[in-house]
PDB file of C-alpha atoms in Angstrom:
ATOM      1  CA  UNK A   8     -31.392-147.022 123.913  1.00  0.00           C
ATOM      2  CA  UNK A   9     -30.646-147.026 120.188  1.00  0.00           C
ATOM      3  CA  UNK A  10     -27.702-145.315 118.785  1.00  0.00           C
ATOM      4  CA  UNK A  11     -27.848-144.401 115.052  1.00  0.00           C
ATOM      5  CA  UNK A  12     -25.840-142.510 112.660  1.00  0.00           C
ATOM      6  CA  UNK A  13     -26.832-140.840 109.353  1.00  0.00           C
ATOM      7  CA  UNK A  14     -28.405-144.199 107.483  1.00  0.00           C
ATOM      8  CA  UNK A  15     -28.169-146.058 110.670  1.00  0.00           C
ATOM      9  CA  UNK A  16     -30.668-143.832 112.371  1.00  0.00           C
ATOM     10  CA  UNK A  17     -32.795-144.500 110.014  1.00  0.00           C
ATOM     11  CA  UNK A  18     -32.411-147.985 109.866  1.00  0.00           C
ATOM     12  CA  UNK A  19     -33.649-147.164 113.903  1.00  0.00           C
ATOM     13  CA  UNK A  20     -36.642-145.227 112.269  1.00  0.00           C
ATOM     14  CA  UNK A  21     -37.373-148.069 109.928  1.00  0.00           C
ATOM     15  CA  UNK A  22     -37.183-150.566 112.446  1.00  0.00           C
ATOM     16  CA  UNK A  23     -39.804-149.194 114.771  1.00  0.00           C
ATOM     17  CA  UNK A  24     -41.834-149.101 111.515  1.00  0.00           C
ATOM     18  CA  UNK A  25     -41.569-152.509 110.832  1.00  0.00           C
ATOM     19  CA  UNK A  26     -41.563-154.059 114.577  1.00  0.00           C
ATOM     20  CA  UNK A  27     -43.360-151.794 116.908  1.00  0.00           C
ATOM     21  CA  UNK A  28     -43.947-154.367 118.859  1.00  0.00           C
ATOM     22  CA  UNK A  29     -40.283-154.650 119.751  1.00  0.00           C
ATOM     23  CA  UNK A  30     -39.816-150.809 120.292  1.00  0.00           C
ATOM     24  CA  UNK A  31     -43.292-150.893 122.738  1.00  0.00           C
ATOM     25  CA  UNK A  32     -41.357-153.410 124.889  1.00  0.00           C
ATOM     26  CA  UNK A  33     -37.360-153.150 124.558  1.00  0.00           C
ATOM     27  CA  UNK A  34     -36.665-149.514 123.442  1.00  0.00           C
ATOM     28  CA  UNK A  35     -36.506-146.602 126.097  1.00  0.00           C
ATOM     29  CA  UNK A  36     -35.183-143.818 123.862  1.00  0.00           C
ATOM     30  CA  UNK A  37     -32.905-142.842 120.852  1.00  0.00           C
ATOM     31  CA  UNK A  38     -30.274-140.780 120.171  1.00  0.00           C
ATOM     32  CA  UNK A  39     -30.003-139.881 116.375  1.00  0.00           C
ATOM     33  CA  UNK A  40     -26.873-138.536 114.978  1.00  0.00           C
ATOM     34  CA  UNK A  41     -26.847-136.627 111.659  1.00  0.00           C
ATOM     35  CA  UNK A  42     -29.923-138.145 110.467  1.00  0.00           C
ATOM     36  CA  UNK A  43     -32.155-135.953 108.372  1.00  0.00           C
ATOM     37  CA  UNK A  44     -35.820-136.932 108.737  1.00  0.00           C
ATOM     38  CA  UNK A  45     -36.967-134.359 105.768  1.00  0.00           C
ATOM     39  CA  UNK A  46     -34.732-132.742 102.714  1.00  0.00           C
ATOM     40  CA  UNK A  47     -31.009-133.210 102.423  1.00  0.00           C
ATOM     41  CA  UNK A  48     -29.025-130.021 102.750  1.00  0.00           C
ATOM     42  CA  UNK A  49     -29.530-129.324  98.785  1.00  0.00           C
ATOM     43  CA  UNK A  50     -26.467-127.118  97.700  1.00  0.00           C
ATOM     44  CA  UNK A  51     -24.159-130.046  97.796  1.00  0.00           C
ATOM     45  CA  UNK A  52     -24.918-133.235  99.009  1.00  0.00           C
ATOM     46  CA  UNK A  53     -27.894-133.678  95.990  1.00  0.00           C
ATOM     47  CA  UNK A  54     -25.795-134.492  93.268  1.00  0.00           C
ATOM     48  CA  UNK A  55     -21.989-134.905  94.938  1.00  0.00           C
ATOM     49  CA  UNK A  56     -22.090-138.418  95.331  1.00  0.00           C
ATOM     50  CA  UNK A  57     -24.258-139.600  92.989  1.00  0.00           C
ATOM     51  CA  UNK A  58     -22.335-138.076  90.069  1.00  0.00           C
ATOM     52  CA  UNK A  59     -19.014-138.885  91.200  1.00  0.00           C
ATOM     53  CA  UNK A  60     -20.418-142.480  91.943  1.00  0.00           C
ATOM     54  CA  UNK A  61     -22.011-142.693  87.957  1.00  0.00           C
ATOM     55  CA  UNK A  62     -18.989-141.488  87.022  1.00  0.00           C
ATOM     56  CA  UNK A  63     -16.028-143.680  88.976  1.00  0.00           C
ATOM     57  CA  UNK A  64     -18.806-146.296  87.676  1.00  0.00           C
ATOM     58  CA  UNK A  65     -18.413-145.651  84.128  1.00  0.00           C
ATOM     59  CA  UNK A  66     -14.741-145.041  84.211  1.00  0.00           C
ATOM     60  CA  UNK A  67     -14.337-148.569  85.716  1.00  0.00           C
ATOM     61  CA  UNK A  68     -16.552-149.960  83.068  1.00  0.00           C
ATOM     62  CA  UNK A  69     -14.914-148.514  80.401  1.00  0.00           C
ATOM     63  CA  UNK A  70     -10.994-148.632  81.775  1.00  0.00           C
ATOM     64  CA  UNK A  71     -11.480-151.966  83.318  1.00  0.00           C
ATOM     65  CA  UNK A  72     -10.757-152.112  87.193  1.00  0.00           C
ATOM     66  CA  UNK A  73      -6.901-152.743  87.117  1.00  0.00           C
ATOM     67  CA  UNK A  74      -6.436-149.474  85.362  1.00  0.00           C
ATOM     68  CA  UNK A  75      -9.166-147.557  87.348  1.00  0.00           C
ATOM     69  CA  UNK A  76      -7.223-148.421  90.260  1.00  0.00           C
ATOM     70  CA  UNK A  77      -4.483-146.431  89.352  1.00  0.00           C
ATOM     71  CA  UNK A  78      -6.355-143.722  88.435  1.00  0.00           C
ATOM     72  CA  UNK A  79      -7.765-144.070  91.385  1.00  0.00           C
ATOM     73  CA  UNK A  80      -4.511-143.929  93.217  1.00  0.00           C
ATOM     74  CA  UNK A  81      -3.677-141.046  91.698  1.00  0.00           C
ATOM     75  CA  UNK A  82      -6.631-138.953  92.389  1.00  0.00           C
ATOM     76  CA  UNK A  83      -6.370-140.204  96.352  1.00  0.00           C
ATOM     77  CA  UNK A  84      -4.954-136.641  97.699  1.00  0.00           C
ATOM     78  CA  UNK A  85      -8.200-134.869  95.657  1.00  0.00           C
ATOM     79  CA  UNK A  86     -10.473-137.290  96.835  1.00  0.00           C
ATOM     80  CA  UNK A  87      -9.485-136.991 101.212  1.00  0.00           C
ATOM     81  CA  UNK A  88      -9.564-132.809 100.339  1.00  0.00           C
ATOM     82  CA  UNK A  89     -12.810-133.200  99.202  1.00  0.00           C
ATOM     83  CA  UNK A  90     -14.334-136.059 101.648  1.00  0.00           C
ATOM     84  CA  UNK A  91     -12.634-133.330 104.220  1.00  0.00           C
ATOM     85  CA  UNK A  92     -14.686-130.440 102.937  1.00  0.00           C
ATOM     86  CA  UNK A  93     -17.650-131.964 102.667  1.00  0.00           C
ATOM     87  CA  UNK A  94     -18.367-134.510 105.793  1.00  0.00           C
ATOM     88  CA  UNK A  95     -16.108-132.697 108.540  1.00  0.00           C
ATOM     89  CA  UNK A  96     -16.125-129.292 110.399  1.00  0.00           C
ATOM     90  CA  UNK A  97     -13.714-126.646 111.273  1.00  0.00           C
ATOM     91  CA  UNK A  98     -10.423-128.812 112.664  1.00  0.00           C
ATOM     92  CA  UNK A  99     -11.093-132.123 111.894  1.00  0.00           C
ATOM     93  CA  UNK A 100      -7.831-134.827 113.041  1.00  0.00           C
ATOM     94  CA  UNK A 101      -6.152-135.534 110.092  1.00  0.00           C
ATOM     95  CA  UNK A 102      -6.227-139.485 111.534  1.00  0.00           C
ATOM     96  CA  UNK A 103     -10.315-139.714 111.796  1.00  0.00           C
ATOM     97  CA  UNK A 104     -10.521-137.755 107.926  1.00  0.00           C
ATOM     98  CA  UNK A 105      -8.029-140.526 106.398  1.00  0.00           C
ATOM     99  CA  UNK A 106      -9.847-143.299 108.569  1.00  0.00           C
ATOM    100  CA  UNK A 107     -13.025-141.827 107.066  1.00  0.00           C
ATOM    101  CA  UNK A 108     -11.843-141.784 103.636  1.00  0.00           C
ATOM    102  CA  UNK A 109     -10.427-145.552 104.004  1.00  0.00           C
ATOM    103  CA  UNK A 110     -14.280-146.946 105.075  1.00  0.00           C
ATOM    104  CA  UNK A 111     -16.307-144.963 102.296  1.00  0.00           C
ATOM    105  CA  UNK A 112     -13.175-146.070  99.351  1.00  0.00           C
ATOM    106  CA  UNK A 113     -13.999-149.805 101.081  1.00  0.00           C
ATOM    107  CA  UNK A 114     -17.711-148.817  99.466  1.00  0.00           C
ATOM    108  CA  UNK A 115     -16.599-146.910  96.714  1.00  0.00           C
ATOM    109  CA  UNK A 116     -18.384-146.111  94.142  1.00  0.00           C
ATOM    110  CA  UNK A 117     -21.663-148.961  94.501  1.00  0.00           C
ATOM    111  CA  UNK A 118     -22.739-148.766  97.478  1.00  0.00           C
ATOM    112  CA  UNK A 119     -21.948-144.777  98.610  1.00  0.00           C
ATOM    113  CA  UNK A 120     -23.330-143.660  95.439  1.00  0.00           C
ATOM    114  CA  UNK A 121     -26.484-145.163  95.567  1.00  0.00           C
ATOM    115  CA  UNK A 122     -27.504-143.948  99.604  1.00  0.00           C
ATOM    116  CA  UNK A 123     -29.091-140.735  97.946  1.00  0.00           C
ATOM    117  CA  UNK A 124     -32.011-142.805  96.031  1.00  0.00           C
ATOM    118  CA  UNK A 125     -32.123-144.576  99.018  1.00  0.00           C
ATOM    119  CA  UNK A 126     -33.073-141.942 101.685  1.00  0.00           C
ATOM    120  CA  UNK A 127     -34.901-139.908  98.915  1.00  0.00           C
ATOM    121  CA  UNK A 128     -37.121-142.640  98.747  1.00  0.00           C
ATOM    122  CA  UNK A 129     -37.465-143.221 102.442  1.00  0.00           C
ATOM    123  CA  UNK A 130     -41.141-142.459 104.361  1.00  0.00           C
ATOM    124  CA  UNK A 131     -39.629-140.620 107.268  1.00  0.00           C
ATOM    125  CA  UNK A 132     -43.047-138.795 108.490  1.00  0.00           C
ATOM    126  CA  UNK A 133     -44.483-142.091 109.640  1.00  0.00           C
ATOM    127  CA  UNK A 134     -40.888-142.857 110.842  1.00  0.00           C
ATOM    128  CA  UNK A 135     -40.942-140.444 113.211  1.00  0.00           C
ATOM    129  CA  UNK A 136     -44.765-140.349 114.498  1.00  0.00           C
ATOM    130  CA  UNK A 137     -43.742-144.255 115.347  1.00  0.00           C
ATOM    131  CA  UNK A 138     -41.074-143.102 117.938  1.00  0.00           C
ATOM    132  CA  UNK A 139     -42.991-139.798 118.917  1.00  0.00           C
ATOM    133  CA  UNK A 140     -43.136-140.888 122.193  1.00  0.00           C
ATOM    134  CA  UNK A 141     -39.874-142.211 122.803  1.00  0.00           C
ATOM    135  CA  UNK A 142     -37.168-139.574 124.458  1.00  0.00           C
ATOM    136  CA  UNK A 143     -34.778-138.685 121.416  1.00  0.00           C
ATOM    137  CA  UNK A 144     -31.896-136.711 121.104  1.00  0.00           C
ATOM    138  CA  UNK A 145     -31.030-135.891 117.702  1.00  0.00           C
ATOM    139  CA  UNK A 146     -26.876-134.953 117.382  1.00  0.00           C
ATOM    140  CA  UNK A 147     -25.959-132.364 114.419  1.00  0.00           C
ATOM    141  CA  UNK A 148     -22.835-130.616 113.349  1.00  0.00           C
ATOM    142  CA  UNK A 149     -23.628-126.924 112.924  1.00  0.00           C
ATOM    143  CA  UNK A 150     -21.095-127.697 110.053  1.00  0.00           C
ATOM    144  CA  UNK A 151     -22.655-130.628 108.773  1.00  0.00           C
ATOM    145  CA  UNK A 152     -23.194-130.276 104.867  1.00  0.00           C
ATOM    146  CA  UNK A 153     -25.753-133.082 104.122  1.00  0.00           C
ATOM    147  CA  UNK A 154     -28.019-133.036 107.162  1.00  0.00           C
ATOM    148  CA  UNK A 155     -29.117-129.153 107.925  1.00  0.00           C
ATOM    149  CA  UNK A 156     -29.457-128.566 112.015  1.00  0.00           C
ATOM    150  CA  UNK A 157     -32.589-126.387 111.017  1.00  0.00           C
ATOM    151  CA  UNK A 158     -34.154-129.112 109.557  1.00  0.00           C
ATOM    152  CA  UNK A 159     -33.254-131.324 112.646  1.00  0.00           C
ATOM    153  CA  UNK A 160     -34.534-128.804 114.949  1.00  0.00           C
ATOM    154  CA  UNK A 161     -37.439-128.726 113.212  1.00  0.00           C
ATOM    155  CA  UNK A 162     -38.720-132.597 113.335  1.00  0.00           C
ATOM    156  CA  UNK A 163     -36.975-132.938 116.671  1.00  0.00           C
ATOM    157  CA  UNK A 164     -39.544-130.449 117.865  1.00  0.00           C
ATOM    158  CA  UNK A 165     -42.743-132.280 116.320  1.00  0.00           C
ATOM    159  CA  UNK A 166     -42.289-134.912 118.413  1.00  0.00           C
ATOM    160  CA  UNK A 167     -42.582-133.909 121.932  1.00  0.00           C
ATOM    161  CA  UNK A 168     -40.119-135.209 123.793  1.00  0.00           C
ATOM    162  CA  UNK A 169     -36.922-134.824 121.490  1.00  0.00           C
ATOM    163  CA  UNK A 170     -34.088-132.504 122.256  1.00  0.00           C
ATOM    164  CA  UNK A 171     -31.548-131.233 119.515  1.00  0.00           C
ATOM    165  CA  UNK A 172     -28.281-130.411 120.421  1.00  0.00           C
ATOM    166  CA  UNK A 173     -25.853-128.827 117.418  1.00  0.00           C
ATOM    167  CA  UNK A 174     -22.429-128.960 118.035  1.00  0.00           C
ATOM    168  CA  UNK A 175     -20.654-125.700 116.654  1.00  0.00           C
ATOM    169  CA  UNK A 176     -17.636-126.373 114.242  1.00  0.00           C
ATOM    170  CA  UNK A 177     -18.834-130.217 113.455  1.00  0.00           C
ATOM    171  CA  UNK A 178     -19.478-131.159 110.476  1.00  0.00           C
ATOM    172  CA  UNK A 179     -21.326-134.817 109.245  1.00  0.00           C
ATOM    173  CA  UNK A 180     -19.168-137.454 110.507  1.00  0.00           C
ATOM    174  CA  UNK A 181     -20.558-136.530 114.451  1.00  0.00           C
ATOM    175  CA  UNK A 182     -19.425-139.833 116.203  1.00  0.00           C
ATOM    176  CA  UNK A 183     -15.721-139.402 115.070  1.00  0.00           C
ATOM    177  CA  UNK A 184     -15.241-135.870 115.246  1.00  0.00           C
ATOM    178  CA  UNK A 185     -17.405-135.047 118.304  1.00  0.00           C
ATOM    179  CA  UNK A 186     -17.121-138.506 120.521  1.00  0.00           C
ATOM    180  CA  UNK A 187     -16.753-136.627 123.587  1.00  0.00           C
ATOM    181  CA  UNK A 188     -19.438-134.298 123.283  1.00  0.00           C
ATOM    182  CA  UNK A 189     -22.021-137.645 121.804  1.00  0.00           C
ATOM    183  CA  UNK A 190     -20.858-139.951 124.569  1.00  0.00           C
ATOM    184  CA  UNK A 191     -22.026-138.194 127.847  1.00  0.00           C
ATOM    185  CA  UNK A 192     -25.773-137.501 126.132  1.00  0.00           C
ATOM    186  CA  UNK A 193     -25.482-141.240 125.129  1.00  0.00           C
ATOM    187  CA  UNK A 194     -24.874-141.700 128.714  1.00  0.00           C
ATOM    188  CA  UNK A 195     -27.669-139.037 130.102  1.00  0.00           C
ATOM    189  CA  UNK A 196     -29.968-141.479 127.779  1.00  0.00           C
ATOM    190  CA  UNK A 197     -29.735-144.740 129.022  1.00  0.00           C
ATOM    191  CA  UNK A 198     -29.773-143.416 132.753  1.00  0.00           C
TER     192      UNK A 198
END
């Protein structure tokens, strides 16, 4: 059983793409967490990080990276408000938000900036006819901002044997904020 979230599911998707072969003999089911298979939720996550990304970009190119790092510094307490907001749900702990903010400023601005091109770009209809009949359980916060739970109750229902479960009051980062509600389905999975 495969475990992916966000990007990592569909690293999953893109690996039974590229190596069905391995997914005919090894893999017995997945369980996706906030993965989109279709559009991003539009109203934020479309621009958000791409334009903060060009622009903490451009402000490093221009102030050089000693003195971006102070600015940097100084913006930290706008910067976890915001990551807050946007990837977590109604009562997120205030130790999995800064532990949250600490990974994506280890990736800040390259690499975050860029995943929207990235899974823009992405074939995810022929994705998901490759696992269609695989069982799949597809994990989204009802709070989620970037990946809609229509849209994942949509694709999860294409495929036949999928079941979507949306957790009320999560938002994107599932496998922190929600561990004890992922785990046991994890668990249902693999038995």
């Amino acid at each position: 059983v495969l475990v992916g979230h966000d990007m990592g599911g569909l690293a999953i998707m893109s690996l039974s793409q590229r190596h069905p072969e391995l997914f005919a003999a090894r893999v017995s089911g997945l369980v996706l967490l906030a993965t989109s298979s279709g559009t991003l939720a539009a109203e934020v996550s479309a621009t958000w990080p791409n334009a903060l990304g060009k622009l903490a970009r451009d402000l490093e190119s221009v102030l050089g990276s000693k003195v971006f790092g102070v600015v940097r510094e100084h913006t930290s307490r706008a910067v976890s408000a915001g990551l807050r907001w946007w990837l977590f749900g109604d009562d997120p702990d205030p130790e999995l938000v800064e532990l949250t903010v600490k990974m994506i400023r280890g990736n800040w601005p390259h690499t975050v900036s860029l995943f929207r091109p990235a899974m823009d770009a992405y074939a995810r209809d022929a994705a998901l006819a490759q696992v269609a009949g695989l069982p799949v359980t597809a994990i989204v916060g009802e709070r989620d901002r970037i990946v809609r739970a229509s849209d994942v109750e949509q694709w999860v229902r294409g495929l036949g044997n999928g079941t979507a479960v949306v957790l009320p009051g999560v938002g994107h980062v599932v496998p922190l904020e929600a561990a004890a509600q992922v785990l046991p389905r994890v668990v249902a999975l693999v038995n």
